[in-house]
Amino acid sequence: METYDQLLSDAYSKIKPIDHNGERFEIPKIEGHLEGTKTVLINIPQIASYLRRDQDHIVKYLLKELATSGTMKNNLLVLQRKINSLKINEKIKDYVEEFVLCKECKKPDTELTKDKGFAFIHCLACGAKHPVRSKF
């Protein structure tokens, strides 16, 4: 019969090591390029998937906050003016703080829900529920 220490050692050897390279959640950076007077963003679908948010919600927020018009074509967001990637990344960070991170525990494990016409962030980690603006 194995001793407790042997069993414990065996259990620890089967656990995958945790990668401690900073935070678990990193806000994704935008990828894109300029085409004449337009800005083309190529990774909006990946950002939406990573943040677990609707792509149209993120696009609508960015268009409003960047004060520009734009359209989605073939998974590319085409903005009708030149915009610095630093400014776009700043707006994505603002979006994450407002619509993704829990106000209580600061974890990204949340979902957007609607109840009686009001939008809420519901945290799947701690159970907190906070209202967010539904129109922008």
mmCIF file of N, CA and C in Angstrom:
data_model
loop_
_atom_site.group_PDB
_atom_site.id
_atom_site.type_symbol
_atom_site.label_atom_id
_atom_site.label_comp_id
_atom_site.label_asym_id
_atom_site.label_seq_id
_atom_site.Cartn_x
_atom_site.Cartn_y
_atom_site.Cartn_z
ATOM 1 N N MET A 1 0.841 -1.182 0.000
ATOM 2 C CA MET A 1 0.000 0.000 0.000
ATOM 3 C C MET A 1 0.891 1.252 0.000
ATOM 4 N N GLU A 2 0.515 2.223 -0.835
ATOM 5 C CA GLU A 2 1.310 3.445 -0.941
ATOM 6 C C GLU A 2 1.015 4.365 0.238
ATOM 7 N N THR A 3 2.023 5.125 0.605
ATOM 8 C CA THR A 3 1.846 6.074 1.702
ATOM 9 C C THR A 3 1.153 7.328 1.177
ATOM 10 N N TYR A 4 0.713 8.115 2.110
ATOM 11 C CA TYR A 4 0.048 9.373 1.759
ATOM 12 C C TYR A 4 0.975 10.262 0.932
ATOM 13 N N ASP A 5 2.229 10.376 1.331
ATOM 14 C CA ASP A 5 3.186 11.220 0.612
ATOM 15 C C ASP A 5 3.401 10.737 -0.818
ATOM 16 N N GLN A 6 3.419 9.423 -1.019
ATOM 17 C CA GLN A 6 3.589 8.882 -2.368
ATOM 18 C C GLN A 6 2.364 9.192 -3.230
ATOM 19 N N LEU A 7 1.180 9.042 -2.645
ATOM 20 C CA LEU A 7 -0.049 9.350 -3.371
ATOM 21 C C LEU A 7 -0.128 10.842 -3.724
ATOM 22 N N LEU A 8 0.263 11.679 -2.758
ATOM 23 C CA LEU A 8 0.253 13.118 -2.982
ATOM 24 C C LEU A 8 1.246 13.505 -4.074
ATOM 25 N N SER A 9 2.411 12.935 -4.026
ATOM 26 C CA SER A 9 3.434 13.197 -5.038
ATOM 27 C C SER A 9 2.951 12.754 -6.419
ATOM 28 N N ASP A 10 2.296 11.616 -6.486
ATOM 29 C CA ASP A 10 1.759 11.111 -7.746
ATOM 30 C C ASP A 10 0.672 12.047 -8.285
ATOM 31 N N ALA A 11 -0.179 12.547 -7.388
ATOM 32 C CA ALA A 11 -1.244 13.466 -7.791
ATOM 33 C C ALA A 11 -0.657 14.765 -8.339
ATOM 34 N N TYR A 12 0.354 15.319 -7.666
ATOM 35 C CA TYR A 12 0.982 16.553 -8.127
ATOM 36 C C TYR A 12 1.650 16.376 -9.487
ATOM 37 N N SER A 13 2.174 15.206 -9.750
ATOM 38 C CA SER A 13 2.839 14.978 -11.035
ATOM 39 C C SER A 13 1.838 14.944 -12.189
ATOM 40 N N LYS A 14 0.571 14.684 -11.900
ATOM 41 C CA LYS A 14 -0.453 14.620 -12.942
ATOM 42 C C LYS A 14 -1.118 15.971 -13.213
ATOM 43 N N ILE A 15 -0.870 16.951 -12.350
ATOM 44 C CA ILE A 15 -1.468 18.275 -12.511
ATOM 45 C C ILE A 15 -0.647 19.071 -13.513
ATOM 46 N N LYS A 16 -1.346 19.729 -14.439
ATOM 47 C CA LYS A 16 -0.657 20.558 -15.421
ATOM 48 C C LYS A 16 -0.125 21.813 -14.737
ATOM 49 N N PRO A 17 1.092 22.233 -15.084
ATOM 50 C CA PRO A 17 1.640 23.450 -14.473
ATOM 51 C C PRO A 17 0.876 24.686 -14.937
ATOM 52 N N ILE A 18 0.781 25.661 -14.051
ATOM 53 C CA ILE A 18 0.092 26.908 -14.352
ATOM 54 C C ILE A 18 1.098 27.888 -14.929
ATOM 55 N N ASP A 19 0.732 28.523 -16.021
ATOM 56 C CA ASP A 19 1.594 29.508 -16.656
ATOM 57 C C ASP A 19 1.386 30.843 -15.958
ATOM 58 N N HIS A 20 2.397 31.325 -15.277
ATOM 59 C CA HIS A 20 2.302 32.587 -14.531
ATOM 60 C C HIS A 20 2.987 33.710 -15.288
ATOM 61 N N ASN A 21 2.621 33.931 -16.542
ATOM 62 C CA ASN A 21 3.270 34.971 -17.330
ATOM 63 C C ASN A 21 2.490 36.281 -17.270
ATOM 64 N N GLY A 22 1.927 36.611 -16.159
ATOM 65 C CA GLY A 22 1.148 37.834 -16.026
ATOM 66 C C GLY A 22 -0.304 37.497 -15.772
ATOM 67 N N GLU A 23 -1.169 38.364 -16.254
ATOM 68 C CA GLU A 23 -2.590 38.163 -16.047
ATOM 69 C C GLU A 23 -3.127 37.053 -16.926
ATOM 70 N N ARG A 24 -4.176 36.445 -16.446
ATOM 71 C CA ARG A 24 -4.846 35.392 -17.201
ATOM 72 C C ARG A 24 -5.560 35.991 -18.403
ATOM 73 N N PHE A 25 -6.074 37.178 -18.240
ATOM 74 C CA PHE A 25 -6.861 37.823 -19.286
ATOM 75 C C PHE A 25 -6.088 39.009 -19.841
ATOM 76 N N GLU A 26 -5.847 38.993 -21.125
ATOM 77 C CA GLU A 26 -5.184 40.111 -21.778
ATOM 78 C C GLU A 26 -6.114 40.661 -22.848
ATOM 79 N N ILE A 27 -6.248 41.964 -22.867
ATOM 80 C CA ILE A 27 -7.113 42.602 -23.851
ATOM 81 C C ILE A 27 -6.456 42.473 -25.221
ATOM 82 N N PRO A 28 -7.179 41.926 -26.191
ATOM 83 C CA PRO A 28 -6.582 41.730 -27.518
ATOM 84 C C PRO A 28 -6.278 43.051 -28.215
ATOM 85 N N LYS A 29 -5.210 43.061 -28.982
ATOM 86 C CA LYS A 29 -4.816 44.238 -29.755
ATOM 87 C C LYS A 29 -5.420 44.143 -31.151
ATOM 88 N N ILE A 30 -5.781 45.303 -31.679
ATOM 89 C CA ILE A 30 -6.380 45.358 -33.006
ATOM 90 C C ILE A 30 -5.308 45.133 -34.073
ATOM 91 N N GLU A 31 -5.699 44.484 -35.149
ATOM 92 C CA GLU A 31 -4.819 44.313 -36.303
ATOM 93 C C GLU A 31 -5.516 44.931 -37.502
ATOM 94 N N GLY A 32 -4.769 45.681 -38.283
ATOM 95 C CA GLY A 32 -5.365 46.309 -39.447
ATOM 96 C C GLY A 32 -4.350 47.070 -40.262
ATOM 97 N N HIS A 33 -4.868 47.792 -41.243
ATOM 98 C CA HIS A 33 -4.005 48.576 -42.111
ATOM 99 C C HIS A 33 -4.817 49.715 -42.727
ATOM 100 N N LEU A 34 -4.102 50.643 -43.349
ATOM 101 C CA LEU A 34 -4.744 51.762 -44.021
ATOM 102 C C LEU A 34 -4.864 51.463 -45.505
ATOM 103 N N GLU A 35 -5.992 51.854 -46.071
ATOM 104 C CA GLU A 35 -6.204 51.779 -47.516
ATOM 105 C C GLU A 35 -6.690 53.149 -47.961
ATOM 106 N N GLY A 36 -5.768 53.968 -48.427
ATOM 107 C CA GLY A 36 -6.121 55.334 -48.808
ATOM 108 C C GLY A 36 -6.542 56.117 -47.581
ATOM 109 N N THR A 37 -7.790 56.581 -47.585
ATOM 110 C CA THR A 37 -8.291 57.348 -46.442
ATOM 111 C C THR A 37 -9.106 56.488 -45.482
ATOM 112 N N LYS A 38 -9.066 55.175 -45.663
ATOM 113 C CA LYS A 38 -9.856 54.271 -44.826
ATOM 114 C C LYS A 38 -8.954 53.422 -43.942
ATOM 115 N N THR A 39 -9.511 52.982 -42.818
ATOM 116 C CA THR A 39 -8.825 52.063 -41.915
ATOM 117 C C THR A 39 -9.548 50.724 -41.984
ATOM 118 N N VAL A 40 -8.799 49.656 -42.212
ATOM 119 C CA VAL A 40 -9.379 48.321 -42.317
ATOM 120 C C VAL A 40 -8.901 47.491 -41.128
ATOM 121 N N LEU A 41 -9.844 47.012 -40.314
ATOM 122 C CA LEU A 41 -9.528 46.196 -39.141
ATOM 123 C C LEU A 41 -9.849 44.746 -39.474
ATOM 124 N N ILE A 42 -8.855 43.870 -39.298
ATOM 125 C CA ILE A 42 -9.024 42.501 -39.783
ATOM 126 C C ILE A 42 -9.370 41.472 -38.707
ATOM 127 N N ASN A 43 -9.241 41.816 -37.434
ATOM 128 C CA ASN A 43 -9.463 40.788 -36.412
ATOM 129 C C ASN A 43 -10.639 41.070 -35.470
ATOM 130 N N ILE A 44 -11.633 41.793 -35.926
ATOM 131 C CA ILE A 44 -12.822 42.046 -35.105
ATOM 132 C C ILE A 44 -13.537 40.741 -34.732
ATOM 133 N N PRO A 45 -13.733 39.787 -35.657
ATOM 134 C CA PRO A 45 -14.396 38.531 -35.263
ATOM 135 C C PRO A 45 -13.630 37.769 -34.175
ATOM 136 N N GLN A 46 -12.306 37.766 -34.238
ATOM 137 C CA GLN A 46 -11.505 37.078 -33.228
ATOM 138 C C GLN A 46 -11.606 37.781 -31.874
ATOM 139 N N ILE A 47 -11.607 39.115 -31.892
ATOM 140 C CA ILE A 47 -11.745 39.870 -30.644
ATOM 141 C C ILE A 47 -13.113 39.595 -30.025
ATOM 142 N N ALA A 48 -14.162 39.615 -30.834
ATOM 143 C CA ALA A 48 -15.516 39.343 -30.329
ATOM 144 C C ALA A 48 -15.596 37.947 -29.726
ATOM 145 N N SER A 49 -15.000 36.986 -30.379
ATOM 146 C CA SER A 49 -15.003 35.614 -29.873
ATOM 147 C C SER A 49 -14.231 35.515 -28.557
ATOM 148 N N TYR A 50 -13.073 36.153 -28.483
ATOM 149 C CA TYR A 50 -12.249 36.120 -27.275
ATOM 150 C C TYR A 50 -12.971 36.776 -26.095
ATOM 151 N N LEU A 51 -13.655 37.888 -26.365
ATOM 152 C CA LEU A 51 -14.372 38.605 -25.305
ATOM 153 C C LEU A 51 -15.743 37.996 -25.015
ATOM 154 N N ARG A 52 -16.177 37.051 -25.834
ATOM 155 C CA ARG A 52 -17.491 36.417 -25.727
ATOM 156 C C ARG A 52 -18.616 37.455 -25.798
ATOM 157 N N ARG A 53 -18.500 38.312 -26.789
ATOM 158 C CA ARG A 53 -19.505 39.343 -27.037
ATOM 159 C C ARG A 53 -19.913 39.301 -28.500
ATOM 160 N N ASP A 54 -21.085 39.841 -28.780
ATOM 161 C CA ASP A 54 -21.591 39.894 -30.142
ATOM 162 C C ASP A 54 -20.747 40.869 -30.961
ATOM 163 N N GLN A 55 -20.338 40.438 -32.119
ATOM 164 C CA GLN A 55 -19.493 41.254 -32.996
ATOM 165 C C GLN A 55 -20.167 42.584 -33.325
ATOM 166 N N ASP A 56 -21.461 42.560 -33.595
ATOM 167 C CA ASP A 56 -22.185 43.787 -33.936
ATOM 168 C C ASP A 56 -22.185 44.780 -32.780
ATOM 169 N N HIS A 57 -22.224 44.284 -31.556
ATOM 170 C CA HIS A 57 -22.193 45.148 -30.378
ATOM 171 C C HIS A 57 -20.861 45.891 -30.294
ATOM 172 N N ILE A 58 -19.769 45.179 -30.512
ATOM 173 C CA ILE A 58 -18.438 45.792 -30.473
ATOM 174 C C ILE A 58 -18.287 46.801 -31.607
ATOM 175 N N VAL A 59 -18.737 46.430 -32.808
ATOM 176 C CA VAL A 59 -18.625 47.326 -33.961
ATOM 177 C C VAL A 59 -19.418 48.604 -33.721
ATOM 178 N N LYS A 60 -20.636 48.469 -33.235
ATOM 179 C CA LYS A 60 -21.481 49.639 -32.970
ATOM 180 C C LYS A 60 -20.820 50.554 -31.936
ATOM 181 N N TYR A 61 -20.246 49.963 -30.892
ATOM 182 C CA TYR A 61 -19.554 50.740 -29.864
ATOM 183 C C TYR A 61 -18.360 51.490 -30.462
ATOM 184 N N LEU A 62 -17.537 50.785 -31.242
ATOM 185 C CA LEU A 62 -16.353 51.419 -31.832
ATOM 186 C C LEU A 62 -16.737 52.566 -32.767
ATOM 187 N N LEU A 63 -17.740 52.355 -33.597
ATOM 188 C CA LEU A 63 -18.159 53.409 -34.525
ATOM 189 C C LEU A 63 -18.623 54.650 -33.773
ATOM 190 N N LYS A 64 -19.377 54.442 -32.713
ATOM 191 C CA LYS A 64 -19.875 55.570 -31.921
ATOM 192 C C LYS A 64 -18.727 56.278 -31.201
ATOM 193 N N GLU A 65 -17.868 55.517 -30.549
ATOM 194 C CA GLU A 65 -16.784 56.106 -29.765
ATOM 195 C C GLU A 65 -15.707 56.760 -30.634
ATOM 196 N N LEU A 66 -15.499 56.230 -31.829
ATOM 197 C CA LEU A 66 -14.497 56.800 -32.734
ATOM 198 C C LEU A 66 -15.089 57.892 -33.627
ATOM 199 N N ALA A 67 -16.382 58.136 -33.487
ATOM 200 C CA ALA A 67 -17.086 59.181 -34.235
ATOM 201 C C ALA A 67 -16.848 59.052 -35.735
ATOM 202 N N THR A 68 -17.093 57.870 -36.248
ATOM 203 C CA THR A 68 -16.921 57.618 -37.674
ATOM 204 C C THR A 68 -17.985 56.642 -38.149
ATOM 205 N N SER A 69 -18.061 56.477 -39.443
ATOM 206 C CA SER A 69 -18.948 55.460 -39.998
ATOM 207 C C SER A 69 -18.087 54.321 -40.513
ATOM 208 N N GLY A 70 -18.718 53.188 -40.698
ATOM 209 C CA GLY A 70 -17.980 52.030 -41.173
ATOM 210 C C GLY A 70 -18.925 50.888 -41.477
ATOM 211 N N THR A 71 -18.389 49.868 -42.138
ATOM 212 C CA THR A 71 -19.189 48.702 -42.494
ATOM 213 C C THR A 71 -18.367 47.439 -42.325
ATOM 214 N N MET A 72 -19.071 46.337 -42.078
ATOM 215 C CA MET A 72 -18.432 45.021 -42.032
ATOM 216 C C MET A 72 -18.549 44.403 -43.419
ATOM 217 N N LYS A 73 -17.405 44.018 -43.977
ATOM 218 C CA LYS A 73 -17.378 43.339 -45.276
ATOM 219 C C LYS A 73 -16.426 42.164 -45.171
ATOM 220 N N ASN A 74 -16.937 40.965 -45.384
ATOM 221 C CA ASN A 74 -16.102 39.752 -45.353
ATOM 222 C C ASN A 74 -15.264 39.660 -44.073
ATOM 223 N N ASN A 75 -15.894 39.875 -42.931
ATOM 224 C CA ASN A 75 -15.235 39.834 -41.618
ATOM 225 C C ASN A 75 -14.179 40.916 -41.433
ATOM 226 N N LEU A 76 -14.216 41.963 -42.235
ATOM 227 C CA LEU A 76 -13.331 43.116 -42.082
ATOM 228 C C LEU A 76 -14.184 44.317 -41.708
ATOM 229 N N LEU A 77 -13.719 45.103 -40.753
ATOM 230 C CA LEU A 77 -14.398 46.352 -40.422
ATOM 231 C C LEU A 77 -13.675 47.467 -41.160
ATOM 232 N N VAL A 78 -14.384 48.134 -42.065
ATOM 233 C CA VAL A 78 -13.808 49.221 -42.854
ATOM 234 C C VAL A 78 -14.326 50.535 -42.285
ATOM 235 N N LEU A 79 -13.420 51.310 -41.686
ATOM 236 C CA LEU A 79 -13.756 52.621 -41.135
ATOM 237 C C LEU A 79 -13.506 53.668 -42.208
ATOM 238 N N GLN A 80 -14.361 54.668 -42.272
ATOM 239 C CA GLN A 80 -14.315 55.632 -43.370
ATOM 240 C C GLN A 80 -13.293 56.748 -43.187
ATOM 241 N N ARG A 81 -12.391 56.616 -42.238
ATOM 242 C CA ARG A 81 -11.312 57.595 -42.085
ATOM 243 C C ARG A 81 -10.099 56.929 -41.461
ATOM 244 N N LYS A 82 -8.969 57.628 -41.538
ATOM 245 C CA LYS A 82 -7.739 57.109 -40.945
ATOM 246 C C LYS A 82 -7.817 57.271 -39.434
ATOM 247 N N ILE A 83 -7.550 56.189 -38.722
ATOM 248 C CA ILE A 83 -7.562 56.237 -37.259
ATOM 249 C C ILE A 83 -6.347 55.473 -36.757
ATOM 250 N N ASN A 84 -5.631 56.081 -35.833
ATOM 251 C CA ASN A 84 -4.440 55.485 -35.241
ATOM 252 C C ASN A 84 -4.819 54.230 -34.455
ATOM 253 N N SER A 85 -4.016 53.182 -34.590
ATOM 254 C CA SER A 85 -4.312 51.922 -33.890
ATOM 255 C C SER A 85 -4.281 52.093 -32.376
ATOM 256 N N LEU A 86 -3.474 53.028 -31.870
ATOM 257 C CA LEU A 86 -3.447 53.279 -30.421
ATOM 258 C C LEU A 86 -4.808 53.759 -29.933
ATOM 259 N N LYS A 87 -5.448 54.621 -30.712
ATOM 260 C CA LYS A 87 -6.771 55.130 -30.332
ATOM 261 C C LYS A 87 -7.812 54.008 -30.368
ATOM 262 N N ILE A 88 -7.737 53.147 -31.370
ATOM 263 C CA ILE A 88 -8.682 52.027 -31.472
ATOM 264 C C ILE A 88 -8.479 51.064 -30.306
ATOM 265 N N ASN A 89 -7.219 50.757 -29.979
ATOM 266 C CA ASN A 89 -6.932 49.868 -28.845
ATOM 267 C C ASN A 89 -7.409 50.471 -27.531
ATOM 268 N N GLU A 90 -7.307 51.787 -27.405
ATOM 269 C CA GLU A 90 -7.801 52.466 -26.204
ATOM 270 C C GLU A 90 -9.316 52.296 -26.087
ATOM 271 N N LYS A 91 -10.021 52.401 -27.206
ATOM 272 C CA LYS A 91 -11.479 52.238 -27.200
ATOM 273 C C LYS A 91 -11.875 50.790 -26.911
ATOM 274 N N ILE A 92 -11.096 49.834 -27.391
ATOM 275 C CA ILE A 92 -11.375 48.428 -27.074
ATOM 276 C C ILE A 92 -11.167 48.187 -25.582
ATOM 277 N N LYS A 93 -10.127 48.800 -25.014
ATOM 278 C CA LYS A 93 -9.885 48.690 -23.569
ATOM 279 C C LYS A 93 -11.071 49.278 -22.795
ATOM 280 N N ASP A 94 -11.570 50.433 -23.243
ATOM 281 C CA ASP A 94 -12.742 51.044 -22.605
ATOM 282 C C ASP A 94 -13.958 50.123 -22.708
ATOM 283 N N TYR A 95 -14.135 49.486 -23.867
ATOM 284 C CA TYR A 95 -15.247 48.550 -24.061
ATOM 285 C C TYR A 95 -15.148 47.397 -23.066
ATOM 286 N N VAL A 96 -13.949 46.847 -22.925
ATOM 287 C CA VAL A 96 -13.740 45.724 -22.000
ATOM 288 C C VAL A 96 -14.068 46.145 -20.578
ATOM 289 N N GLU A 97 -13.617 47.330 -20.172
ATOM 290 C CA GLU A 97 -13.886 47.799 -18.810
ATOM 291 C C GLU A 97 -15.375 48.027 -18.577
ATOM 292 N N GLU A 98 -16.082 48.488 -19.606
ATOM 293 C CA GLU A 98 -17.505 48.787 -19.432
ATOM 294 C C GLU A 98 -18.417 47.576 -19.629
ATOM 295 N N PHE A 99 -18.090 46.701 -20.587
ATOM 296 C CA PHE A 99 -19.017 45.643 -20.972
ATOM 297 C C PHE A 99 -18.518 44.220 -20.749
ATOM 298 N N VAL A 100 -17.291 44.033 -20.276
ATOM 299 C CA VAL A 100 -16.774 42.672 -20.116
ATOM 300 C C VAL A 100 -16.370 42.379 -18.675
ATOM 301 N N LEU A 101 -15.545 43.214 -18.074
ATOM 302 C CA LEU A 101 -15.040 42.928 -16.729
ATOM 303 C C LEU A 101 -16.111 43.136 -15.664
ATOM 304 N N CYS A 102 -16.161 42.211 -14.709
ATOM 305 C CA CYS A 102 -17.090 42.317 -13.585
ATOM 306 C C CYS A 102 -16.699 43.506 -12.713
ATOM 307 N N LYS A 103 -17.680 44.257 -12.276
ATOM 308 C CA LYS A 103 -17.412 45.432 -11.433
ATOM 309 C C LYS A 103 -16.987 45.033 -10.020
ATOM 310 N N GLU A 104 -17.356 43.827 -9.592
ATOM 311 C CA GLU A 104 -17.022 43.366 -8.242
ATOM 312 C C GLU A 104 -15.670 42.672 -8.183
ATOM 313 N N CYS A 105 -15.513 41.607 -8.956
ATOM 314 C CA CYS A 105 -14.302 40.781 -8.846
ATOM 315 C C CYS A 105 -13.285 41.047 -9.953
ATOM 316 N N LYS A 106 -13.648 41.893 -10.932
ATOM 317 C CA LYS A 106 -12.754 42.282 -12.040
ATOM 318 C C LYS A 106 -12.385 41.129 -12.970
ATOM 319 N N LYS A 107 -13.139 40.041 -12.956
ATOM 320 C CA LYS A 107 -12.859 38.911 -13.838
ATOM 321 C C LYS A 107 -13.640 39.066 -15.141
ATOM 322 N N PRO A 108 -13.117 38.499 -16.231
ATOM 323 C CA PRO A 108 -13.780 38.627 -17.530
ATOM 324 C C PRO A 108 -14.848 37.569 -17.789
ATOM 325 N N ASP A 109 -15.122 36.737 -16.817
ATOM 326 C CA ASP A 109 -16.076 35.636 -16.990
ATOM 327 C C ASP A 109 -17.506 36.148 -16.825
ATOM 328 N N THR A 110 -17.949 36.929 -17.805
ATOM 329 C CA THR A 110 -19.263 37.559 -17.722
ATOM 330 C C THR A 110 -20.049 37.321 -19.000
ATOM 331 N N GLU A 111 -21.340 37.625 -18.903
ATOM 332 C CA GLU A 111 -22.200 37.594 -20.080
ATOM 333 C C GLU A 111 -23.116 38.803 -20.032
ATOM 334 N N LEU A 112 -23.484 39.309 -21.200
ATOM 335 C CA LEU A 112 -24.446 40.402 -21.277
ATOM 336 C C LEU A 112 -25.839 39.807 -21.336
ATOM 337 N N THR A 113 -26.713 40.290 -20.471
ATOM 338 C CA THR A 113 -28.094 39.818 -20.465
ATOM 339 C C THR A 113 -29.028 41.014 -20.523
ATOM 340 N N LYS A 114 -30.253 40.762 -20.952
ATOM 341 C CA LYS A 114 -31.273 41.805 -20.954
ATOM 342 C C LYS A 114 -32.443 41.331 -20.122
ATOM 343 N N ASP A 115 -32.973 42.249 -19.325
ATOM 344 C CA ASP A 115 -34.112 41.940 -18.478
ATOM 345 C C ASP A 115 -35.023 43.155 -18.450
ATOM 346 N N LYS A 116 -36.226 43.004 -18.961
ATOM 347 C CA LYS A 116 -37.219 44.079 -18.986
ATOM 348 C C LYS A 116 -36.677 45.337 -19.666
ATOM 349 N N GLY A 117 -35.930 45.152 -20.747
ATOM 350 C CA GLY A 117 -35.426 46.289 -21.515
ATOM 351 C C GLY A 117 -34.126 46.883 -21.008
ATOM 352 N N PHE A 118 -33.592 46.367 -19.924
ATOM 353 C CA PHE A 118 -32.334 46.868 -19.377
ATOM 354 C C PHE A 118 -31.229 45.848 -19.622
ATOM 355 N N ALA A 119 -30.030 46.343 -19.910
ATOM 356 C CA ALA A 119 -28.883 45.461 -20.139
ATOM 357 C C ALA A 119 -28.079 45.331 -18.851
ATOM 358 N N PHE A 120 -27.601 44.127 -18.595
ATOM 359 C CA PHE A 120 -26.825 43.840 -17.391
ATOM 360 C C PHE A 120 -25.590 43.022 -17.743
ATOM 361 N N ILE A 121 -24.541 43.198 -16.934
ATOM 362 C CA ILE A 121 -23.409 42.276 -16.962
ATOM 363 C C ILE A 121 -23.658 41.291 -15.835
ATOM 364 N N HIS A 122 -23.705 40.006 -16.171
ATOM 365 C CA HIS A 122 -23.864 38.960 -15.165
ATOM 366 C C HIS A 122 -22.548 38.221 -15.063
ATOM 367 N N CYS A 123 -21.937 38.228 -13.870
ATOM 368 C CA CYS A 123 -20.649 37.576 -13.664
ATOM 369 C C CYS A 123 -20.865 36.093 -13.385
ATOM 370 N N LEU A 124 -20.203 35.267 -14.171
ATOM 371 C CA LEU A 124 -20.306 33.823 -13.990
ATOM 372 C C LEU A 124 -19.373 33.333 -12.889
ATOM 373 N N ALA A 125 -18.420 34.180 -12.476
ATOM 374 C CA ALA A 125 -17.471 33.794 -11.433
ATOM 375 C C ALA A 125 -18.023 34.072 -10.035
ATOM 376 N N CYS A 126 -18.544 35.290 -9.822
ATOM 377 C CA CYS A 126 -18.996 35.641 -8.469
ATOM 378 C C CYS A 126 -20.510 35.810 -8.360
ATOM 379 N N GLY A 127 -21.216 35.833 -9.489
ATOM 380 C CA GLY A 127 -22.669 35.939 -9.462
ATOM 381 C C GLY A 127 -23.205 37.358 -9.438
ATOM 382 N N ALA A 128 -22.332 38.355 -9.424
ATOM 383 C CA ALA A 128 -22.779 39.748 -9.379
ATOM 384 C C ALA A 128 -23.507 40.117 -10.670
ATOM 385 N N LYS A 129 -24.399 41.089 -10.554
ATOM 386 C CA LYS A 129 -25.160 41.560 -11.707
ATOM 387 C C LYS A 129 -25.209 43.080 -11.640
ATOM 388 N N HIS A 130 -24.710 43.728 -12.698
ATOM 389 C CA HIS A 130 -24.656 45.188 -12.724
ATOM 390 C C HIS A 130 -25.248 45.714 -14.022
ATOM 391 N N PRO A 131 -25.986 46.825 -13.937
ATOM 392 C CA PRO A 131 -26.540 47.402 -15.166
ATOM 393 C C PRO A 131 -25.454 48.081 -16.001
ATOM 394 N N VAL A 132 -25.633 48.044 -17.308
ATOM 395 C CA VAL A 132 -24.757 48.765 -18.231
ATOM 396 C C VAL A 132 -25.643 49.524 -19.198
ATOM 397 N N ARG A 133 -25.071 50.519 -19.845
ATOM 398 C CA ARG A 133 -25.879 51.272 -20.811
ATOM 399 C C ARG A 133 -26.198 50.375 -21.997
ATOM 400 N N SER A 134 -27.436 50.433 -22.414
ATOM 401 C CA SER A 134 -27.849 49.554 -23.507
ATOM 402 C C SER A 134 -27.824 50.272 -24.848
ATOM 403 N N LYS A 135 -27.791 51.593 -24.815
ATOM 404 C CA LYS A 135 -27.738 52.359 -26.062
ATOM 405 C C LYS A 135 -26.534 53.281 -26.023
ATOM 406 N N PHE A 136 -25.844 53.324 -27.139
ATOM 407 C CA PHE A 136 -24.701 54.240 -27.251
ATOM 408 C C PHE A 136 -24.606 54.749 -28.657
#
